[in-house]
Tab-separated table of N, CA and C in Angstrom:
chain	number	residue	atom	x	y	z
A	128	MET	N	-10.747	21.317	-25.498
A	128	MET	CA	-10.066	20.077	-25.160
A	128	MET	C	-9.509	20.169	-23.745
A	129	ALA	N	-9.593	19.061	-23.022
A	129	ALA	CA	-9.125	19.020	-21.646
A	129	ALA	C	-7.599	19.064	-21.602
A	130	PRO	N	-7.033	19.623	-20.516
A	130	PRO	CA	-5.580	19.708	-20.414
A	130	PRO	C	-4.938	18.330	-20.238
A	131	HIS	N	-3.690	18.207	-20.660
A	131	HIS	CA	-2.974	16.938	-20.521
A	131	HIS	C	-2.190	16.886	-19.226
A	132	HIS	N	-2.187	17.971	-18.472
A	132	HIS	CA	-1.542	18.004	-17.173
A	132	HIS	C	-2.610	18.247	-16.124
A	133	PRO	N	-2.449	17.664	-14.937
A	133	PRO	CA	-3.468	17.837	-13.900
A	133	PRO	C	-3.685	19.302	-13.556
A	134	ILE	N	-4.935	19.632	-13.279
A	134	ILE	CA	-5.259	20.980	-12.809
A	134	ILE	C	-5.600	20.962	-11.324
A	135	MET	N	-5.728	19.759	-10.758
A	135	MET	CA	-5.904	19.597	-9.315
A	135	MET	C	-4.645	18.912	-8.778
A	136	THR	N	-4.188	19.364	-7.635
A	136	THR	CA	-3.066	18.697	-6.977
A	136	THR	C	-3.565	17.428	-6.293
A	137	LYS	N	-2.647	16.602	-5.918
A	137	LYS	CA	-2.987	15.397	-5.164
A	137	LYS	C	-3.775	15.765	-3.909
A	138	ASP	N	-3.334	16.781	-3.181
A	138	ASP	CA	-4.011	17.174	-1.943
A	138	ASP	C	-5.409	17.731	-2.209
A	139	GLU	N	-5.584	18.490	-3.285
A	139	GLU	CA	-6.917	18.995	-3.640
A	139	GLU	C	-7.853	17.848	-4.005
A	140	LEU	N	-7.328	16.873	-4.711
A	140	LEU	CA	-8.127	15.710	-5.099
A	140	LEU	C	-8.534	14.900	-3.870
A	141	ILE	N	-7.609	14.687	-2.955
A	141	ILE	CA	-7.915	13.971	-1.714
A	141	ILE	C	-8.993	14.714	-0.936
A	142	ALA	N	-8.865	16.034	-0.806
A	142	ALA	CA	-9.853	16.819	-0.066
A	142	ALA	C	-11.228	16.725	-0.721
A	143	PHE	N	-11.272	16.767	-2.045
A	143	PHE	CA	-12.546	16.665	-2.769
A	143	PHE	C	-13.203	15.303	-2.503
A	144	LEU	N	-12.445	14.225	-2.653
A	144	LEU	CA	-13.007	12.893	-2.430
A	144	LEU	C	-13.455	12.715	-0.986
A	145	ASP	N	-12.678	13.222	-0.028
A	145	ASP	CA	-13.054	13.133	1.385
A	145	ASP	C	-14.359	13.881	1.651
A	146	ARG	N	-14.532	15.013	1.003
A	146	ARG	CA	-15.720	15.845	1.205
A	146	ARG	C	-16.944	15.254	0.498
A	147	GLU	N	-16.790	14.861	-0.755
A	147	GLU	CA	-17.931	14.417	-1.563
A	147	GLU	C	-18.287	12.939	-1.388
A	148	PHE	N	-17.316	12.129	-0.964
A	148	PHE	CA	-17.532	10.691	-0.823
A	148	PHE	C	-17.015	10.185	0.524
A	149	PRO	N	-17.535	10.728	1.636
A	149	PRO	CA	-17.038	10.302	2.948
A	149	PRO	C	-17.282	8.809	3.211
A	150	GLN	N	-18.234	8.218	2.491
A	150	GLN	CA	-18.517	6.794	2.668
A	150	GLN	C	-17.329	5.904	2.290
A	151	LEU	N	-16.384	6.450	1.520
A	151	LEU	CA	-15.186	5.676	1.179
A	151	LEU	C	-14.407	5.255	2.418
A	152	HIS	N	-14.564	5.998	3.506
A	152	HIS	CA	-13.753	5.757	4.694
A	152	HIS	C	-14.517	5.057	5.818
A	153	ILE	N	-15.740	4.603	5.546
A	153	ILE	CA	-16.481	3.858	6.561
A	153	ILE	C	-15.701	2.576	6.867
A	154	GLY	N	-15.469	2.335	8.136
A	154	GLY	CA	-14.695	1.163	8.534
A	154	GLY	C	-13.194	1.391	8.480
A	155	GLY	N	-12.784	2.612	8.215
A	155	GLY	CA	-11.360	2.950	8.141
A	155	GLY	C	-10.931	3.227	6.711
A	156	GLN	N	-9.963	4.114	6.560
A	156	GLN	CA	-9.520	4.488	5.220
A	156	GLN	C	-8.800	3.325	4.555
A	157	THR	N	-9.199	3.069	3.312
A	157	THR	CA	-8.638	1.967	2.538
A	157	THR	C	-7.893	2.471	1.317
A	158	TYR	N	-8.418	3.540	0.669
A	158	TYR	CA	-7.890	4.021	-0.605
A	158	TYR	C	-7.037	5.259	-0.388
A	159	PHE	N	-5.862	5.266	-1.014
A	159	PHE	CA	-4.920	6.368	-0.853
A	159	PHE	C	-4.406	6.780	-2.230
A	160	ILE	N	-4.591	8.036	-2.570
A	160	ILE	CA	-4.036	8.551	-3.822
A	160	ILE	C	-2.549	8.768	-3.588
A	161	GLU	N	-1.733	8.130	-4.397
A	161	GLU	CA	-0.292	8.235	-4.238
A	161	GLU	C	0.293	9.326	-5.113
A	162	GLU	N	-0.262	9.489	-6.319
A	162	GLU	CA	0.230	10.552	-7.203
A	162	GLU	C	-0.744	10.800	-8.343
A	163	VAL	N	-0.649	11.987	-8.889
A	163	VAL	CA	-1.327	12.326	-10.140
A	163	VAL	C	-0.266	12.923	-11.052
A	164	GLY	N	-0.392	12.658	-12.347
A	164	GLY	CA	0.577	13.152	-13.308
A	164	GLY	C	-0.109	13.393	-14.629
A	165	PRO	N	0.642	13.707	-15.663
A	165	PRO	CA	0.056	13.935	-16.980
A	165	PRO	C	-0.752	12.720	-17.441
A	166	LEU	N	-2.057	12.903	-17.542
A	166	LEU	CA	-2.999	11.862	-17.974
A	166	LEU	C	-2.849	10.563	-17.179
A	167	SER	N	-2.536	10.693	-15.885
A	167	SER	CA	-2.314	9.494	-15.084
A	167	SER	C	-2.631	9.722	-13.612
A	168	ALA	N	-2.782	8.617	-12.908
A	168	ALA	CA	-2.940	8.638	-11.447
A	168	ALA	C	-2.527	7.283	-10.909
A	169	ARG	N	-2.094	7.272	-9.664
A	169	ARG	CA	-1.750	6.031	-8.962
A	169	ARG	C	-2.463	6.045	-7.623
A	170	MET	N	-3.040	4.897	-7.285
A	170	MET	CA	-3.757	4.771	-6.028
A	170	MET	C	-3.354	3.450	-5.374
A	171	ARG	N	-3.375	3.447	-4.055
A	171	ARG	CA	-3.081	2.244	-3.273
A	171	ARG	C	-4.315	1.862	-2.480
A	172	MET	N	-4.617	0.570	-2.461
A	172	MET	CA	-5.676	0.044	-1.611
A	172	MET	C	-4.991	-0.743	-0.506
A	173	ALA	N	-5.165	-0.297	0.733
A	173	ALA	CA	-4.530	-0.974	1.858
A	173	ALA	C	-5.127	-2.366	2.051
A	174	TYR	N	-4.298	-3.276	2.513
A	174	TYR	CA	-4.767	-4.627	2.791
A	174	TYR	C	-5.700	-4.613	3.993
A	175	HIS	N	-6.783	-5.328	3.890
A	175	HIS	CA	-7.690	-5.562	5.011
A	175	HIS	C	-8.397	-6.885	4.769
A	176	GLU	N	-8.688	-7.606	5.821
A	176	GLU	CA	-9.366	-8.892	5.682
A	176	GLU	C	-10.708	-8.779	4.964
A	177	ARG	N	-11.358	-7.619	5.055
A	177	ARG	CA	-12.664	-7.470	4.388
A	177	ARG	C	-12.543	-7.548	2.860
A	178	HIS	N	-11.334	-7.439	2.330
A	178	HIS	CA	-11.123	-7.534	0.884
A	178	HIS	C	-10.832	-8.967	0.414
A	179	LEU	N	-10.740	-9.898	1.364
A	179	LEU	CA	-10.420	-11.271	0.999
A	179	LEU	C	-11.661	-12.049	0.577
A	180	ARG	N	-11.431	-13.041	-0.246
A	180	ARG	CA	-12.475	-13.988	-0.630
A	180	ARG	C	-11.995	-15.369	-0.219
A	181	PRO	N	-12.867	-16.357	-0.256
A	181	PRO	CA	-12.410	-17.709	0.078
A	181	PRO	C	-11.191	-18.091	-0.767
A	182	GLY	N	-10.238	-18.718	-0.131
A	182	GLY	CA	-8.985	-19.060	-0.803
A	182	GLY	C	-7.874	-18.095	-0.446
A	183	GLY	N	-8.193	-17.029	0.314
A	183	GLY	CA	-7.175	-16.112	0.813
A	183	GLY	C	-6.632	-15.126	-0.199
A	184	THR	N	-7.406	-14.820	-1.230
A	184	THR	CA	-6.963	-13.866	-2.237
A	184	THR	C	-7.838	-12.610	-2.167
A	185	ILE	N	-7.349	-11.528	-2.717
A	185	ILE	CA	-8.143	-10.297	-2.785
A	185	ILE	C	-9.313	-10.534	-3.748
A	186	SER	N	-10.490	-10.111	-3.359
A	186	SER	CA	-11.695	-10.372	-4.157
A	186	SER	C	-11.759	-9.510	-5.412
A	187	GLY	N	-12.449	-10.038	-6.416
A	187	GLY	CA	-12.694	-9.297	-7.651
A	187	GLY	C	-13.395	-7.971	-7.395
A	188	PRO	N	-14.485	-7.948	-6.587
A	188	PRO	CA	-15.155	-6.669	-6.333
A	188	PRO	C	-14.240	-5.614	-5.702
A	189	SER	N	-13.279	-6.030	-4.885
A	189	SER	CA	-12.339	-5.060	-4.304
A	189	SER	C	-11.448	-4.458	-5.382
A	190	MET	N	-10.969	-5.307	-6.299
A	190	MET	CA	-10.141	-4.801	-7.398
A	190	MET	C	-10.965	-3.926	-8.345
A	191	MET	N	-12.237	-4.287	-8.545
A	191	MET	CA	-13.109	-3.499	-9.420
A	191	MET	C	-13.324	-2.103	-8.848
A	192	ALA	N	-13.559	-2.034	-7.545
A	192	ALA	CA	-13.755	-0.730	-6.902
A	192	ALA	C	-12.493	0.121	-7.020
A	193	LEU	N	-11.339	-0.484	-6.804
A	193	LEU	CA	-10.072	0.239	-6.909
A	193	LEU	C	-9.869	0.784	-8.321
A	194	ALA	N	-10.114	-0.045	-9.330
A	194	ALA	CA	-9.933	0.390	-10.720
A	194	ALA	C	-10.887	1.539	-11.059
A	195	ASP	N	-12.140	1.407	-10.680
A	195	ASP	CA	-13.122	2.458	-10.961
A	195	ASP	C	-12.714	3.761	-10.280
A	196	LEU	N	-12.280	3.668	-9.049
A	196	LEU	CA	-11.911	4.866	-8.292
A	196	LEU	C	-10.665	5.545	-8.852
A	197	VAL	N	-9.664	4.786	-9.272
A	197	VAL	CA	-8.446	5.419	-9.791
A	197	VAL	C	-8.712	6.086	-11.140
A	198	ILE	N	-9.589	5.508	-11.959
A	198	ILE	CA	-9.952	6.186	-13.215
A	198	ILE	C	-10.660	7.500	-12.899
A	199	TYR	N	-11.606	7.456	-11.981
A	199	TYR	CA	-12.335	8.658	-11.571
A	199	TYR	C	-11.365	9.723	-11.064
A	200	ALA	N	-10.419	9.313	-10.228
A	200	ALA	CA	-9.438	10.261	-9.680
A	200	ALA	C	-8.586	10.876	-10.786
A	201	ALA	N	-8.140	10.065	-11.737
A	201	ALA	CA	-7.318	10.587	-12.839
A	201	ALA	C	-8.102	11.606	-13.660
A	202	ILE	N	-9.350	11.296	-13.934
A	202	ILE	CA	-10.180	12.226	-14.717
A	202	ILE	C	-10.371	13.532	-13.962
A	203	LEU	N	-10.779	13.448	-12.698
A	203	LEU	CA	-11.024	14.670	-11.920
A	203	LEU	C	-9.766	15.520	-11.784
A	204	ALA	N	-8.628	14.884	-11.640
A	204	ALA	CA	-7.373	15.639	-11.533
A	204	ALA	C	-7.160	16.514	-12.760
A	205	HIS	N	-7.732	16.106	-13.900
A	205	HIS	CA	-7.529	16.829	-15.154
A	205	HIS	C	-8.667	17.743	-15.554
A	206	ILE	N	-9.882	17.480	-15.073
A	206	ILE	CA	-11.019	18.340	-15.441
A	206	ILE	C	-11.506	19.192	-14.283
A	207	GLY	N	-11.040	18.905	-13.086
A	207	GLY	CA	-11.476	19.643	-11.917
A	207	GLY	C	-12.558	18.887	-11.175
A	208	PRO	N	-13.025	19.454	-10.064
A	208	PRO	CA	-13.969	18.753	-9.187
A	208	PRO	C	-15.388	18.685	-9.766
A	209	VAL	N	-15.613	17.686	-10.607
A	209	VAL	CA	-16.917	17.482	-11.247
A	209	VAL	C	-17.488	16.185	-10.675
A	210	ALA	N	-18.249	16.289	-9.576
A	210	ALA	CA	-18.733	15.100	-8.871
A	210	ALA	C	-19.634	14.231	-9.735
A	211	LEU	N	-20.293	14.793	-10.724
A	211	LEU	CA	-21.266	14.033	-11.495
A	211	LEU	C	-20.702	13.358	-12.742
A	212	ALA	N	-19.403	13.290	-12.892
A	212	ALA	CA	-18.823	12.439	-13.933
A	212	ALA	C	-19.152	11.009	-13.522
A	213	VAL	N	-19.660	10.205	-14.461
A	213	VAL	CA	-20.135	8.868	-14.096
A	213	VAL	C	-19.549	7.788	-15.000
A	214	THR	N	-19.402	6.609	-14.421
A	214	THR	CA	-18.935	5.445	-15.158
A	214	THR	C	-20.005	5.013	-16.150
A	215	THR	N	-19.606	4.778	-17.396
A	215	THR	CA	-20.541	4.235	-18.387
A	215	THR	C	-20.145	2.829	-18.812
A	216	ASN	N	-18.901	2.444	-18.583
A	216	ASN	CA	-18.465	1.099	-18.940
A	216	ASN	C	-17.208	0.740	-18.155
A	217	LEU	N	-17.143	-0.507	-17.712
A	217	LEU	CA	-15.937	-1.049	-17.091
A	217	LEU	C	-15.742	-2.470	-17.609
A	218	SER	N	-14.502	-2.827	-17.892
A	218	SER	CA	-14.176	-4.168	-18.364
A	218	SER	C	-12.926	-4.641	-17.625
A	219	PHE	N	-12.951	-5.890	-17.165
A	219	PHE	CA	-11.868	-6.409	-16.337
A	219	PHE	C	-11.323	-7.714	-16.879
A	220	ASN	N	-10.018	-7.860	-16.773
A	220	ASN	CA	-9.337	-9.121	-17.035
A	220	ASN	C	-8.546	-9.457	-15.778
A	221	PHE	N	-8.952	-10.511	-15.095
A	221	PHE	CA	-8.253	-10.962	-13.898
A	221	PHE	C	-7.179	-11.944	-14.363
A	222	LEU	N	-5.930	-11.539	-14.231
A	222	LEU	CA	-4.825	-12.254	-14.862
A	222	LEU	C	-4.136	-13.278	-13.982
A	223	ARG	N	-4.065	-13.007	-12.700
A	223	ARG	CA	-3.439	-13.945	-11.769
A	223	ARG	C	-3.934	-13.629	-10.372
A	224	LYS	N	-3.746	-14.587	-9.489
A	224	LYS	CA	-4.209	-14.465	-8.104
A	224	LYS	C	-3.386	-13.405	-7.361
A	225	PRO	N	-4.052	-12.353	-6.880
A	225	PRO	CA	-3.300	-11.366	-6.092
A	225	PRO	C	-2.983	-11.907	-4.701
A	226	GLU	N	-1.839	-11.519	-4.211
A	226	GLU	CA	-1.436	-11.916	-2.865
A	226	GLU	C	-2.301	-11.191	-1.833
A	227	PRO	N	-2.441	-11.760	-0.635
A	227	PRO	CA	-3.214	-11.082	0.415
A	227	PRO	C	-2.405	-9.942	1.041
A	228	ARG	N	-2.292	-8.874	0.264
A	228	ARG	CA	-1.604	-7.650	0.713
A	228	ARG	C	-2.195	-6.484	-0.058
A	229	GLY	N	-1.698	-5.298	0.191
A	229	GLY	CA	-2.223	-4.117	-0.492
A	229	GLY	C	-2.044	-4.203	-1.997
A	230	LEU	N	-2.830	-3.403	-2.697
A	230	LEU	CA	-2.756	-3.347	-4.152
A	230	LEU	C	-2.379	-1.949	-4.612
A	231	ILE	N	-1.692	-1.870	-5.732
A	231	ILE	CA	-1.346	-0.604	-6.384
A	231	ILE	C	-2.058	-0.580	-7.730
A	232	ALA	N	-2.719	0.540	-8.031
A	232	ALA	CA	-3.406	0.693	-9.315
A	232	ALA	C	-2.820	1.882	-10.054
A	233	ASP	N	-2.302	1.622	-11.250
A	233	ASP	CA	-1.774	2.670	-12.119
A	233	ASP	C	-2.778	2.908	-13.245
A	234	CYS	N	-3.208	4.150	-13.387
A	234	CYS	CA	-4.167	4.503	-14.429
A	234	CYS	C	-3.517	5.433	-15.437
A	235	LYS	N	-3.796	5.146	-16.701
A	235	LYS	CA	-3.380	6.017	-17.791
A	235	LYS	C	-4.651	6.380	-18.560
A	236	LEU	N	-4.876	7.676	-18.753
A	236	LEU	CA	-6.031	8.100	-19.545
A	236	LEU	C	-5.669	8.006	-21.021
A	237	LEU	N	-6.445	7.252	-21.756
A	237	LEU	CA	-6.211	7.062	-23.184
A	237	LEU	C	-6.916	8.119	-24.010
A	238	LYS	N	-8.041	8.619	-23.500
A	238	LYS	CA	-8.798	9.688	-24.162
A	238	LYS	C	-9.381	10.566	-23.069
A	239	LEU	N	-9.252	11.854	-23.238
A	239	LEU	CA	-9.847	12.808	-22.314
A	239	LEU	C	-10.477	13.903	-23.151
A	240	GLY	N	-11.742	13.692	-23.500
A	240	GLY	CA	-12.468	14.636	-24.334
A	240	GLY	C	-13.406	15.501	-23.517
A	241	LYS	N	-14.258	16.235	-24.224
A	241	LYS	CA	-15.227	17.106	-23.549
A	241	LYS	C	-16.333	16.312	-22.880
A	242	ARG	N	-16.755	15.191	-23.486
A	242	ARG	CA	-17.897	14.434	-22.992
A	242	ARG	C	-17.551	13.017	-22.532
A	243	LEU	N	-16.444	12.472	-23.009
A	243	LEU	CA	-16.060	11.113	-22.637
A	243	LEU	C	-14.588	11.046	-22.263
A	244	ALA	N	-14.299	10.159	-21.325
A	244	ALA	CA	-12.911	9.861	-20.967
A	244	ALA	C	-12.770	8.345	-20.901
A	245	VAL	N	-11.642	7.842	-21.388
A	245	VAL	CA	-11.358	6.406	-21.369
A	245	VAL	C	-10.025	6.213	-20.652
A	246	GLY	N	-10.029	5.288	-19.697
A	246	GLY	CA	-8.814	5.004	-18.945
A	246	GLY	C	-8.486	3.537	-18.939
A	247	GLU	N	-7.208	3.258	-18.724
A	247	GLU	CA	-6.692	1.898	-18.637
A	247	GLU	C	-5.986	1.762	-17.292
A	248	VAL	N	-6.228	0.653	-16.597
A	248	VAL	CA	-5.669	0.450	-15.261
A	248	VAL	C	-4.929	-0.879	-15.197
A	249	SER	N	-3.749	-0.845	-14.602
A	249	SER	CA	-3.007	-2.062	-14.272
A	249	SER	C	-2.913	-2.126	-12.760
A	250	ILE	N	-3.316	-3.252	-12.194
A	250	ILE	CA	-3.300	-3.441	-10.741
A	250	ILE	C	-2.251	-4.490	-10.403
A	251	PHE	N	-1.438	-4.173	-9.390
A	251	PHE	CA	-0.349	-5.029	-8.924
A	251	PHE	C	-0.502	-5.285	-7.426
A	252	SER	N	-0.077	-6.446	-6.948
A	252	SER	CA	0.085	-6.646	-5.509
A	252	SER	C	1.282	-5.822	-5.071
A	253	GLU	N	1.199	-5.195	-3.900
A	253	GLU	CA	2.338	-4.410	-3.409
A	253	GLU	C	3.590	-5.275	-3.385
A	254	GLY	N	4.677	-4.728	-3.900
A	254	GLY	CA	5.950	-5.423	-3.914
A	254	GLY	C	6.158	-6.343	-5.096
A	255	SER	N	5.196	-6.397	-6.018
A	255	SER	CA	5.304	-7.274	-7.177
A	255	SER	C	5.185	-6.446	-8.454
A	256	SER	N	5.826	-6.908	-9.517
A	256	SER	CA	5.721	-6.205	-10.794
A	256	SER	C	4.749	-6.899	-11.750
A	257	GLU	N	4.150	-8.007	-11.322
A	257	GLU	CA	3.221	-8.735	-12.178
A	257	GLU	C	1.812	-8.152	-12.064
A	258	VAL	N	1.207	-7.880	-13.209
A	258	VAL	CA	-0.160	-7.348	-13.227
A	258	VAL	C	-1.113	-8.459	-12.808
A	259	VAL	N	-1.963	-8.179	-11.815
A	259	VAL	CA	-2.959	-9.157	-11.382
A	259	VAL	C	-4.320	-8.890	-12.025
A	260	CYS	N	-4.556	-7.638	-12.411
A	260	CYS	CA	-5.820	-7.278	-13.044
A	260	CYS	C	-5.578	-6.126	-14.015
A	261	HIS	N	-6.192	-6.233	-15.188
A	261	HIS	CA	-6.147	-5.159	-16.179
A	261	HIS	C	-7.578	-4.726	-16.413
A	262	ALA	N	-7.814	-3.422	-16.386
A	262	ALA	CA	-9.171	-2.904	-16.557
A	262	ALA	C	-9.170	-1.720	-17.504
A	263	THR	N	-10.279	-1.547	-18.179
A	263	THR	CA	-10.518	-0.339	-18.960
A	263	THR	C	-11.863	0.205	-18.540
A	264	GLY	N	-11.986	1.511	-18.602
A	264	GLY	CA	-13.242	2.130	-18.216
A	264	GLY	C	-13.505	3.396	-18.997
A	265	THR	N	-14.794	3.662	-19.195
A	265	THR	CA	-15.239	4.881	-19.868
A	265	THR	C	-16.118	5.653	-18.905
A	266	TYR	N	-15.914	6.946	-18.870
A	266	TYR	CA	-16.708	7.850	-18.039
A	266	TYR	C	-17.382	8.880	-18.915
A	267	SER	N	-18.591	9.219	-18.558
A	267	SER	CA	-19.309	10.317	-19.187
A	267	SER	C	-19.050	11.564	-18.345
A	268	ILE	N	-18.646	12.635	-19.022
A	268	ILE	CA	-18.345	13.888	-18.331
A	268	ILE	C	-19.513	14.847	-18.595
A	269	PRO	N	-20.137	15.375	-17.527
A	269	PRO	CA	-21.277	16.271	-17.738
A	269	PRO	C	-20.841	17.590	-18.386
A	270	ASP	N	-21.801	18.199	-19.037
A	270	ASP	CA	-21.574	19.520	-19.639
A	270	ASP	C	-21.142	20.469	-18.530
A	271	ARG	N	-20.049	21.176	-18.742
A	271	ARG	CA	-19.501	22.049	-17.697
A	271	ARG	C	-19.856	23.508	-17.908
A	272	ARG	N	-20.896	23.768	-18.696
A	272	ARG	CA	-21.308	25.164	-18.890
A	272	ARG	C	-21.919	25.751	-17.671
């Protein structure tokens, strides 16, 4: 069974993502890991005009990428640097219009098994306590033998 406390520090996780996924920073760094904790992670997506959609709100695809990435980060923090853990399912509920500013994503891992992990994400506009998007995701974890 996977540990309930992170085995990677925030800095180790950042270094891993920077090394394995340098494309995340094309056009400037957008995603910032703020913390990792027991079965959890928090990430911030900086505001940029490229995340806007018509109507001046943050686009759904931007929130989807943030949710997927924070689940991945939470899982890796607990299982170690396993680049080939992959998304098998994502589900989104867009609850209200996010303001044109940065977003905060809080992830809680609901299940962290040997082969599957399930996470839940709440996304907020910076400075607000209202959830703008709720997501759940499942990841397949490769055999670590």
